[in-house]
Coordinates of C-alpha atoms in Angstrom, one line a residue:
X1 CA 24.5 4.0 19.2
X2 CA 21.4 1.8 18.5
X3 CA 19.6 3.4 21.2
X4 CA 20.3 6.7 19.5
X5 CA 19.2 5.4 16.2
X6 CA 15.8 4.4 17.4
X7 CA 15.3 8.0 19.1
X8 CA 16.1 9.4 15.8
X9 CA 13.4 7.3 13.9
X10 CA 11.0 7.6 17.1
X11 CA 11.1 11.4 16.8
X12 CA 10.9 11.4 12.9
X13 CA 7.8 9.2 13.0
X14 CA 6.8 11.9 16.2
X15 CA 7.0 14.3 14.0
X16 CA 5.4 12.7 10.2
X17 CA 2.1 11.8 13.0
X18 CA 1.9 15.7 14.2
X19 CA 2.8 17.2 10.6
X20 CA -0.5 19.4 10.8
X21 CA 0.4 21.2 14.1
X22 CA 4.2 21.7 13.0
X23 CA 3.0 23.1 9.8
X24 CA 5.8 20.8 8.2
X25 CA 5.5 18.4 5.3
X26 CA 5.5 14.6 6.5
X27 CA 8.1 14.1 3.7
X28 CA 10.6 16.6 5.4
X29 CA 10.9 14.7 8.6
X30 CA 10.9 10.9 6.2
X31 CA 13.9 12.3 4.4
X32 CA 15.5 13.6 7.4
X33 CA 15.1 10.7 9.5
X34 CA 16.0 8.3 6.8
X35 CA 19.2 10.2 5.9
X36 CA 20.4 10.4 9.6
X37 CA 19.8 6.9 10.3
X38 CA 21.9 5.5 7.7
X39 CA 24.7 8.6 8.3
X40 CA 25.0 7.3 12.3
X41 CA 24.9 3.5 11.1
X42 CA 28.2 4.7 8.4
X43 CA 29.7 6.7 11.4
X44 CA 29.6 3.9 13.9
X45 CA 29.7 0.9 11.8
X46 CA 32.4 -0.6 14.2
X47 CA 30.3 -0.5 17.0
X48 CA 27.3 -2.6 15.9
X49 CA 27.7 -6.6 17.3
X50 CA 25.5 -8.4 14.7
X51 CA 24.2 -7.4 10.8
X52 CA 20.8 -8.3 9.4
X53 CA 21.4 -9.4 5.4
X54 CA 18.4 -8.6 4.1
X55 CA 19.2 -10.1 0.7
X56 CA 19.7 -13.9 2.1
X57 CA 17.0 -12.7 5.4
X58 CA 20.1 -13.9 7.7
X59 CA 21.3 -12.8 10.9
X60 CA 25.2 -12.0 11.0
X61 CA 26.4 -12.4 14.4
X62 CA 30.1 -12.7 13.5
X63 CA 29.7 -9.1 12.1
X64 CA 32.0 -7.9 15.0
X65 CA 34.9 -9.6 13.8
X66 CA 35.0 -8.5 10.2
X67 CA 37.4 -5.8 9.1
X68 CA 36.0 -2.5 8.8
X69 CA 36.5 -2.4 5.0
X70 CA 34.5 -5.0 4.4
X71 CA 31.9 -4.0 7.4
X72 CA 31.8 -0.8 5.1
X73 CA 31.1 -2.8 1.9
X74 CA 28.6 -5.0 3.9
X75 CA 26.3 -2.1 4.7
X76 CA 26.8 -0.9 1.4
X77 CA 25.7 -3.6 -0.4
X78 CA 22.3 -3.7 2.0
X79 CA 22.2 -0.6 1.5
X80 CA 21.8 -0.8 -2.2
X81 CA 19.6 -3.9 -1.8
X82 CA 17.2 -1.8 0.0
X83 CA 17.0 0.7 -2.3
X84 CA 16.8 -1.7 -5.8
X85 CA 13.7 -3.3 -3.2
X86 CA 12.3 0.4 -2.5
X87 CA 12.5 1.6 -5.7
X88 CA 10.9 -1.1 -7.3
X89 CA 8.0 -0.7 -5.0
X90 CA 8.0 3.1 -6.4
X91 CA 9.1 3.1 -10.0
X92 CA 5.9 0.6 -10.0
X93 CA 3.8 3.3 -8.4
X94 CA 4.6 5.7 -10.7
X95 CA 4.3 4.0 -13.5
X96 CA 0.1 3.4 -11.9
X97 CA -0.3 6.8 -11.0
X98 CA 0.5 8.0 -14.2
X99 CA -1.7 5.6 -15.9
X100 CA -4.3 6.9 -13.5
X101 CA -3.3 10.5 -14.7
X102 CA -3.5 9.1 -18.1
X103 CA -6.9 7.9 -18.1
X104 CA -8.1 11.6 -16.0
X105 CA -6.6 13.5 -19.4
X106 CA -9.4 11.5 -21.6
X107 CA -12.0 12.0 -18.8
X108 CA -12.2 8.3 -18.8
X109 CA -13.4 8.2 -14.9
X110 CA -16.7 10.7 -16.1
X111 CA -17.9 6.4 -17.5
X112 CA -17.3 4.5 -14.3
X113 CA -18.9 7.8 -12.4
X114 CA -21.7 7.5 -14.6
X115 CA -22.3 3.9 -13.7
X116 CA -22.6 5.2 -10.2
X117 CA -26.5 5.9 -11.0
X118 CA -27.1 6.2 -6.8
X119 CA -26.7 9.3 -4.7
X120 CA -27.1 7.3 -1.2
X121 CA -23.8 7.7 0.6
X122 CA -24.7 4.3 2.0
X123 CA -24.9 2.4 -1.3
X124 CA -22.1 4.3 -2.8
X125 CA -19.9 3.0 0.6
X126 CA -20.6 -0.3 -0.4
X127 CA -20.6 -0.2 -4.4
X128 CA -16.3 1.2 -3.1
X129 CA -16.0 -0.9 -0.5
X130 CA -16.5 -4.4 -3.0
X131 CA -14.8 -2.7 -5.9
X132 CA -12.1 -2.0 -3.5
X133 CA -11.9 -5.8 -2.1
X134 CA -12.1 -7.0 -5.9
X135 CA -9.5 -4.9 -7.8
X136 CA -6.6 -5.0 -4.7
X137 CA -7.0 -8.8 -5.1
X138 CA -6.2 -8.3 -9.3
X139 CA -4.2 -4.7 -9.5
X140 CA -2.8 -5.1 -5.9
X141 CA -4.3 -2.4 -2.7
X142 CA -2.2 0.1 -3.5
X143 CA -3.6 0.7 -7.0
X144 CA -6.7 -0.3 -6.5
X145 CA -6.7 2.7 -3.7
X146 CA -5.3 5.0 -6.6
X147 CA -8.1 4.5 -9.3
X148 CA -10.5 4.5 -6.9
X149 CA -9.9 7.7 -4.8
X150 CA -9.6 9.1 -8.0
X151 CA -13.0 8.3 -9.1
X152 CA -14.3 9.0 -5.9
X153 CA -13.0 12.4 -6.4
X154 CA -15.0 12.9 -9.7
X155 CA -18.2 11.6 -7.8
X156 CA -18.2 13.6 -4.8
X157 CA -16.7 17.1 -4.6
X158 CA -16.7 17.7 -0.9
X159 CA -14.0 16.5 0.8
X160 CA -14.9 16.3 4.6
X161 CA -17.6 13.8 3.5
X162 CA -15.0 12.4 0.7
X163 CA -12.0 11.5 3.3
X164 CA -14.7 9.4 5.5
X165 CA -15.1 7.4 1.9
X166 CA -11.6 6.8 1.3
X167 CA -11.0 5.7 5.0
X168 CA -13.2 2.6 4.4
X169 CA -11.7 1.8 0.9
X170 CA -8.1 2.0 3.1
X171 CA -9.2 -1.5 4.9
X172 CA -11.6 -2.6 2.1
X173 CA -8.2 -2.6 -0.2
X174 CA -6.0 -4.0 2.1
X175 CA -8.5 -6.8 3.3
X176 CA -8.6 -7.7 -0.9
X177 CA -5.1 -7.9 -1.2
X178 CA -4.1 -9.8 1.8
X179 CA -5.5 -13.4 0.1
X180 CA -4.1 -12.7 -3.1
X181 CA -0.5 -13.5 -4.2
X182 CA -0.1 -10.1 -6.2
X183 CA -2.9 -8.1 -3.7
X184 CA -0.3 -6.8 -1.4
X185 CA 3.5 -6.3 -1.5
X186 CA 3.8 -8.8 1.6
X187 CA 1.9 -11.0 0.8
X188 CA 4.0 -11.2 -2.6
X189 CA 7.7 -11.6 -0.9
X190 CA 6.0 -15.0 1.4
X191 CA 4.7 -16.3 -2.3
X192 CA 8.2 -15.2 -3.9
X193 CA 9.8 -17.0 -1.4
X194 CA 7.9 -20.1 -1.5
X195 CA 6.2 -20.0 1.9
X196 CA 2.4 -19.7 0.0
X197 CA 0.8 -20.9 -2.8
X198 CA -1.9 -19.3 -4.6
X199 CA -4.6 -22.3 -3.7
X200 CA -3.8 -22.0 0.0
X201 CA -4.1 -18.5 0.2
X202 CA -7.5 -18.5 -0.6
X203 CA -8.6 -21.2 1.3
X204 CA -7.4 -19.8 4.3
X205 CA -7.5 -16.5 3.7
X206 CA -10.6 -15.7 1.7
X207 CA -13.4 -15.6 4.3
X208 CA -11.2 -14.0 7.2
X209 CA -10.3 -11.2 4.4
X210 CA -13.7 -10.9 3.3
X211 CA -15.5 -10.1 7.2
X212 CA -12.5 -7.9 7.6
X213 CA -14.0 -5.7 5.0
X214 CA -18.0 -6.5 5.6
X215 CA -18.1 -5.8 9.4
X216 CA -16.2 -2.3 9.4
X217 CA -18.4 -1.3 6.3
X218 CA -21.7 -2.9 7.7
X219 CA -20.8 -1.2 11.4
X220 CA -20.1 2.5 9.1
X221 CA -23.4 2.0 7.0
X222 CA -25.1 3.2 10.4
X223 CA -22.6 6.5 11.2
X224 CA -24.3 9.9 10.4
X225 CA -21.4 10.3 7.7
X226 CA -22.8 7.7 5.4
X227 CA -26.4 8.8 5.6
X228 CA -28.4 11.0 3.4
X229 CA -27.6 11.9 -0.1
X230 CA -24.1 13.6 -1.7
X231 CA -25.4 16.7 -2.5
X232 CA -22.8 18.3 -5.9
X233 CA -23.5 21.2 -7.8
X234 CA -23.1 20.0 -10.7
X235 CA -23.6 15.9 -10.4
X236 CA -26.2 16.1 -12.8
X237 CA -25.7 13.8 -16.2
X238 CA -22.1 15.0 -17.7
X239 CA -20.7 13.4 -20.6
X240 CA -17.2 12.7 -20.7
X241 CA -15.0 15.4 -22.4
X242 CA -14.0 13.2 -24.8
X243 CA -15.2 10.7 -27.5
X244 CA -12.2 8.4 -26.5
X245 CA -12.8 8.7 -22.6
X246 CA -13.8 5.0 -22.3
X247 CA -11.1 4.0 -24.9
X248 CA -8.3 5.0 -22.7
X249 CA -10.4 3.8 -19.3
X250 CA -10.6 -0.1 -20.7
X251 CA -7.0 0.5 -21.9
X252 CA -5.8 2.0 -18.6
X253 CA -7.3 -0.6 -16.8
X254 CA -6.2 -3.3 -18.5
X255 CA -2.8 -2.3 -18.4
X256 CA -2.5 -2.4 -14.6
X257 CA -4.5 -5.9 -14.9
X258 CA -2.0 -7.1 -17.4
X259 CA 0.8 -6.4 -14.5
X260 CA 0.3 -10.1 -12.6
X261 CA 0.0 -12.0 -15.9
X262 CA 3.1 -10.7 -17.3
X263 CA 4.8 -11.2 -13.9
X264 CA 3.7 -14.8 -13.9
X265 CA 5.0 -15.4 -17.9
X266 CA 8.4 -13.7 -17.8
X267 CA 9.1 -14.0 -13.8
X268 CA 10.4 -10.6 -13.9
X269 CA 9.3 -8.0 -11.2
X270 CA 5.9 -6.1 -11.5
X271 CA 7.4 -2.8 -12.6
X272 CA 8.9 -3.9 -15.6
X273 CA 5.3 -5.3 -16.7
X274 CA 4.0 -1.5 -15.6
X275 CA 6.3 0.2 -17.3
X276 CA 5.4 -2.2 -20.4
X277 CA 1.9 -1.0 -19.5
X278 CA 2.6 2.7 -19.2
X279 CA 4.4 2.6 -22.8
X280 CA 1.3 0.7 -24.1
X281 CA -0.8 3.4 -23.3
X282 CA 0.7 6.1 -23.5
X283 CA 1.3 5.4 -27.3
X284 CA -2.5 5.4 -27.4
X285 CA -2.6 8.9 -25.4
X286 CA -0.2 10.4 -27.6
X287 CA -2.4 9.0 -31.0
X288 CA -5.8 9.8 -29.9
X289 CA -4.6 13.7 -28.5
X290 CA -3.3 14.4 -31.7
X291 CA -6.2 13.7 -33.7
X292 CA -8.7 16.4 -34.7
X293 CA -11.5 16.9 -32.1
X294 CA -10.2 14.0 -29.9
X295 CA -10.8 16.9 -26.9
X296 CA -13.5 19.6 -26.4
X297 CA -11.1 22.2 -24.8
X298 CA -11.5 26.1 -24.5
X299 CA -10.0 28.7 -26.6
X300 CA -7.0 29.1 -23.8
X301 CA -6.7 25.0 -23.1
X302 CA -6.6 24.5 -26.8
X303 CA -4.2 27.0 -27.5
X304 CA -1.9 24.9 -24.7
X305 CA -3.2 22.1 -26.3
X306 CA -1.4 22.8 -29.7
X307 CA 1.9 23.7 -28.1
X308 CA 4.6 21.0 -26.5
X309 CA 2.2 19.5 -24.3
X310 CA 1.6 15.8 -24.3
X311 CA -1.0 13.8 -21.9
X312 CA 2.1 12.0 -21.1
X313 CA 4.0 15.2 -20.0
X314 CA 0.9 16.4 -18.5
X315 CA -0.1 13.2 -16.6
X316 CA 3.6 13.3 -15.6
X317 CA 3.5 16.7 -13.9
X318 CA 0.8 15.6 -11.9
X319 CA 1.7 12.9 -10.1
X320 CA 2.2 12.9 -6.2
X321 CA 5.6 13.0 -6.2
X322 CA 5.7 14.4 -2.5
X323 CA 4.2 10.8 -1.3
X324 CA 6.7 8.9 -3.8
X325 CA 9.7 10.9 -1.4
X326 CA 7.5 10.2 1.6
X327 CA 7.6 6.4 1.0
X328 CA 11.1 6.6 -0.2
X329 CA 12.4 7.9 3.2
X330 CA 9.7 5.8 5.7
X331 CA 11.1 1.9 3.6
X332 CA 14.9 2.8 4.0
X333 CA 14.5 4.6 7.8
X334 CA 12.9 1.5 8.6
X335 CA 15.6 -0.5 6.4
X336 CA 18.4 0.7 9.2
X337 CA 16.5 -0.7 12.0
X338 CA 16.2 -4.0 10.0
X339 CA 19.8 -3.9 8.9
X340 CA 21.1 -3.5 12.4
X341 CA 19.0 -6.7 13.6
X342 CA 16.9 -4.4 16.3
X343 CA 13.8 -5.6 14.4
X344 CA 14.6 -9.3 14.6
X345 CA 15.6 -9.6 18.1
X346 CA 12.4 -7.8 19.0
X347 CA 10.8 -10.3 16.9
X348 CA 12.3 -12.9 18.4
X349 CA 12.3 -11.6 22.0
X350 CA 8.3 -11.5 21.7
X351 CA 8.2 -15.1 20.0
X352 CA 10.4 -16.3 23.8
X353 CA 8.3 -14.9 26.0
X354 CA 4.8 -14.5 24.6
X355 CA 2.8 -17.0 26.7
X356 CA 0.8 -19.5 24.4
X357 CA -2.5 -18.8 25.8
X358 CA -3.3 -22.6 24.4
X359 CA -3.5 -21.0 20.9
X360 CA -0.4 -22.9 19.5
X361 CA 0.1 -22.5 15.4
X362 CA 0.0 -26.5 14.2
X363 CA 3.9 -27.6 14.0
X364 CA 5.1 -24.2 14.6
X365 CA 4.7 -23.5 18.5
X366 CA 4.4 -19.9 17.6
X367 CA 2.0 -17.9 20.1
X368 CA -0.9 -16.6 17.8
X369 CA -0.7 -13.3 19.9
X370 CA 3.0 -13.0 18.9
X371 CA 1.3 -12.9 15.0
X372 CA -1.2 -10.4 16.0
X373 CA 1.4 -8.5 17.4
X374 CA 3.1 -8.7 14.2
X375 CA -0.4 -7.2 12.5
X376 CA -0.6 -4.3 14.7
X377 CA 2.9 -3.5 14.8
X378 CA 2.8 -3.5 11.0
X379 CA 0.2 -0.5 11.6
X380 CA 3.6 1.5 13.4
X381 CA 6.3 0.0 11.6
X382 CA 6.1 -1.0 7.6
X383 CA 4.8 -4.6 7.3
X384 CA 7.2 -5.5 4.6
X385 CA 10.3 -5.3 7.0
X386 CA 8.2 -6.9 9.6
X387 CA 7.4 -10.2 7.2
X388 CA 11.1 -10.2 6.3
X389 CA 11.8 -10.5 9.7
X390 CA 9.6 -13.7 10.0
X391 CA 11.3 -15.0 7.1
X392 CA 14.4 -15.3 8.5
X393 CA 12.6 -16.3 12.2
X394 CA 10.7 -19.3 11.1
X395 CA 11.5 -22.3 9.2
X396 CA 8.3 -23.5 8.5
X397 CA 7.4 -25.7 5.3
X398 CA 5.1 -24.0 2.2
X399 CA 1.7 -23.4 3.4
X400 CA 1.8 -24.0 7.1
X401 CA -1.0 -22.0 8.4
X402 CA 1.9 -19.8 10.5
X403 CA 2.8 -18.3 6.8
X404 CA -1.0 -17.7 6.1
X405 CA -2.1 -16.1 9.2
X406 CA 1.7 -13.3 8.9
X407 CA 0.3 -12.9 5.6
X408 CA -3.2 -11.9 6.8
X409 CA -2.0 -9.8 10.1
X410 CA 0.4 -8.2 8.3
X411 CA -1.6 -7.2 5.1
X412 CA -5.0 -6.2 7.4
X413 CA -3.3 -4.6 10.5
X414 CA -1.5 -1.6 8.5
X415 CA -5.1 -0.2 7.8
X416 CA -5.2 0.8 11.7
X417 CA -3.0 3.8 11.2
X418 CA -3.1 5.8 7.8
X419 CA 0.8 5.4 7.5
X420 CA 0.8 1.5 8.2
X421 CA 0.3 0.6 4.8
X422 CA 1.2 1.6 0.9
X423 CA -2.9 2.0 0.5
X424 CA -2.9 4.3 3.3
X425 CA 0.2 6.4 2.4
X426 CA -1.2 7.2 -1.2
X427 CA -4.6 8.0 -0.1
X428 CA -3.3 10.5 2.7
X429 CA -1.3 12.2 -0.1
X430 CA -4.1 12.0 -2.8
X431 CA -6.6 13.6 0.0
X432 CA -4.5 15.2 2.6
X433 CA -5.9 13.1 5.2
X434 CA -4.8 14.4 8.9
X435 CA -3.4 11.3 11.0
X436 CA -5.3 12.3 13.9
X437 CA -8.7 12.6 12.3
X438 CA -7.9 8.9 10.9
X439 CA -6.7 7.5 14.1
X440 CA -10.0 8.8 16.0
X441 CA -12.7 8.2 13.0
X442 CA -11.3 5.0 11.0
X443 CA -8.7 3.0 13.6
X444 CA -11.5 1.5 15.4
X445 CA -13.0 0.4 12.9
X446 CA -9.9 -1.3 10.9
X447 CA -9.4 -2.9 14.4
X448 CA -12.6 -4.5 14.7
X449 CA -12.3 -5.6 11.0
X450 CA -8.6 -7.2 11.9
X451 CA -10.2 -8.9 15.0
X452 CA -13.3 -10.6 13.5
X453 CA -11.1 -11.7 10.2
X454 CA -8.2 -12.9 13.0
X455 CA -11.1 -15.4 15.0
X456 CA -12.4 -16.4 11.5
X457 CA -8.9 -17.1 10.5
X458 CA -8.4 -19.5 13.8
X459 CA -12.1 -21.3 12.7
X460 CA -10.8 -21.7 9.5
X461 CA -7.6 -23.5 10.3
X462 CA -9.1 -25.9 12.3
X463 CA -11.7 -27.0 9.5
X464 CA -8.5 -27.8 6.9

C-alpha cells in the first residue's frame, strides 16, 4: 500500500508540474492527491509496520502491534497535528496578504514605487534583490516575497519582463531568511526546538546566505532580460490616490515587523501576533476610509464606495485564496508520507550509505552530501517535513554546525524549483509563473547560488 501511496503523490505532483498543458488548476490535483493519500492510509491502516509521530518527531516501530482502534486514533491525532501545523503556516499568510491588500486599498505601494527613482532593469534587480535579503530576514521569505511582488507589480506593468524579476527575489528571499530564526518556517522549528540560537545562525550562516543571493543576481545582471530600461505607459510621476497612502504603508509594515517581537514576548506562535497586526490596521483602514476625501475615487467607485464596502471586506476578496488551497493540499499530501515513516527511512537509508567523501560534519559523522541532498530534495519535497525528519534522525547538541548547514540547505535549495518553497508557491500564484519557464530560466541559477553559499558554508565552519 505504501508503494501505491507514493504513485498517488508522484502523479499529483506529475500533474501540479504540467498544470499549463492539462489546462487544470495546480490546486485541483493538491487537493486531490492530498485527499486520496490520507483516504488509502484510513483504508489500510492495519497494513502499515511502523508510524512517524510527528508531534514528539519519533519513529513508532511497535505500531504493528497496536489495536486498530487505537491505530485509528493514532493517525487521527497526526492527522490533526498536521493540520493545527498547516494552518498555522496559512492563517499566518492570510492574515499578510491581507495586510498587503490593505496597504494596496490606500495606494501605499505608489511611496515605495516612487523611491524607485531608476528605470535600469539592472539597478532595479538589485535595489529587489537586497530588499528581498533584508525583509525575509525581519518579516520572514514568504512575506517579504508578498510585499515585494506587489510593489514590483505597481513598478513594472509587463509581465514577461516582471516574472524574470520575481524569479530572482524567489532565491534573494529565501537566501535572507535561511540565517535568521524567524526568516523561514525551517529555519524556525530547529530554533523552536532548541537545535540553533540566534548568535550562531549568523555566524555561520550570514556570509554563505549572503553569496547565495550576490552571485545568482551578479551572474543575471549580464542576461539580455535585465538590460535596457522598463519601458510603462504611464510610469511617469503619479501621486498616490490617497493622502493617507504612506500612513497605512508605515503601519502595514510595521505590523508584519511587529510579528517576531511579539512572538519573542508572549512565546505564542506568529499568527496570533499577525492576526494582532491585521486587527491593528485594519481599525486604521476602516477610520481613515470613512473620513471625508480620505480617497479620490470616480463617480461609479465612489458610489460603491458609500455602500457596504469596507477596505477590509475588499482586501478580503482579493486575496489568493487558490494558493492558500494549493499549500493546504501540497503540506498534508506530503504529511502522509511523513506519517507513514517513508520519508525517514529514506532519510536514514541515504545517511548509511552516502560515502563520506572525507567531508565528515565535526561530532556528527554525517556525509555533507547527505545534507545537500537534503537541500535539493527540499526543492521536490517541502523542506519543513524534510527538517522534521532530521530532527528525529540526529541527536546532535544546540549549535553543532550539522543543525546550521540543514538549516541553510533546506531554506536555500527550495528556490531550485518554483514549488520548493513557501516564497516560491505565493509568487507563482501572485504572477502565474509556468513551472517549466522557471525550471529552464531561474533553476540554474538558484543552483549555482546554493553551491557557492554550500563551499562558503564548509570555509566558514572550519574558521569557528
Amino acid at each position: 500500500m505504501e508503494s501505491i501511496i507514493i504513485i498517488v503523490f508522484v502523479l499529483g505532483y506529475l500533474a501540479i508540474t504540467l498544470e499549463h498543458n492539462l489546462k487544470i488548476d495546480k490546486l485541483i490535483p493538491a487537493l486531490v492527491m492530498m485527499a486520496v493519500c490520507w483516504a488509502l492510509i484510513a483504508l489500510s491502516i492495519d497494513t502499515f509496520p511502523q508510524w512517524f509521530d510527528s508531534a514528539k518527531h519519533t519513529l513508532l516501530d511497535n505500531f504493528g502491534l497496536l489495536g486498530h482502534e487505537e491505530k485509528m486514533h493514532l493517525m487521527e491525532e497526526t492527522l490533526l497535528h498536521h493540520l493545527g501545523k498547516t494552518a498555522e503556516i496559512l492563517v499566518f499568510l492570510l492574515g499578510a496578504m491581507t495586510i498587503v491588500e490593505i496597504i494596496d486599498y490606500f495606494d501605499g505601494f505608489a511611496t515605495i514605487k516612487s523611491f524607485v527613482k531608476t528605470k535600469s532593469k539592472g539597478r532595479i534587480l538589485w535595489i529587489f534583490a537586497f530588499l528581498a535579503f533584508g525583509l525575509s530576514a525581519i518579516i520572514d521569505n514568504l512575506t517579504a516575497t508578498i510585499v515585494l511582488i506587489s510593489i514590483l507589480q505597481k513598478l513594472i506593468h509587463d509581465r514577461d519582463v516582471r516574472i524574470w524579476f520575481a524569479g530572482l527575489i524567489i532565491i534573494a528571499a529565501n537566501a535572507g531568511g535561511a540565517w535568521s530564526p524567524i526568516g523561514d518556517v525551517t529555519t524556525t522549528m530547529l530554533w523552536i526546538g532548541k537545535k540553533v540560537t540566534t548568535g550562531h545562525l549568523f555566524v555561520y550562516l550570514f556570509i554563505p546566505s549572503l553569496l547565495c543571493m550576490l552571485v545568482p543576481t551578479f551572474i543575471a545582471s549580464f542576461l539580455p532580460a535585465f538590460k535596457g530600461k522598463i519601458d510603462n505607459p504611464d510610469s511617469g510621476e503619479e501621486k498616490p490616490k490617497s493622502k493617507y497612502s504612506a500612513i497605512m504603508l508605515y503601519l502595514g509594515l510595521a505590523g508584519i515587523v511587529s510579528v517576531p517581537v511579539f512572538k519573542t514576548v508572549t512565546h505564542l506562535p506568529p499568527y496570533v501576533g499577525m492576526m494582532l497586526a491585521l486587527g491593528i490596521v485594519a481599525v486604521f483602514a476602516e477610520i481613515y476610509s470613512n473620513r471625508k476625501f480620505a480617497m479620490s475615487f470616480d463617480a461609479d467607485e465612489d458610489a460603491d464606495h458609500q455602500g457596504h464596502h469596507s477596505p477590509v471586506h475588499k482586501s478580503l476578496s482579493k486575496i489568493e485564496l487558490p494558493s492558500i488551497l494549493f499549500f493546504l493540499g501540497i503540506l498534508m499530501a506530503v504529511a502522509a508520507l511523513e506519517s507513514l515513516g517513508i520519508l525517514f527511512g529514506f532519510a536514514s537509508s541515504l545517511q548509511d550509505n552516502m560515502p563520506m567523501l572525507g567531508t565528515e560534519l565535526h561530532h556528527a559523522g554525517v556525509s555533507d552530501l547527505v545534507v545537500l541532498l537534503m537541500g535539493v530534495g527540499s526543492a521536490v519535497i517541502d523542506n519543513v517535513p524534510l527538517v522534521a525528519a532530521s530532527l528525529g534522525m540526529f541527536s546532535e547538541p544546540i549549535d553543532n554546525e550539522l543543525w546550521h548547514f540543514i538549516a541553510y540547505a533546506a531554506g536555500t535549495g527550495g528556490s531550485m524549483l518554483i514549488i520548493g518553497s513557501a516564497a516560491g508557491v505565493v509568487a507563482m500564484g501572485m504572477e502565474k509563473i509556468d513551472f517549466f519557464w522557471y525550471l529552464k530560466k531561474i533553476a540554474w541559477l538558484a543552483l549555482i547560488g546554493f553551491l557557492v553559499g554550500a563551499v562558503a558554508f564548509m570555509f566558514t565552519r572550519t574558521i569557528f
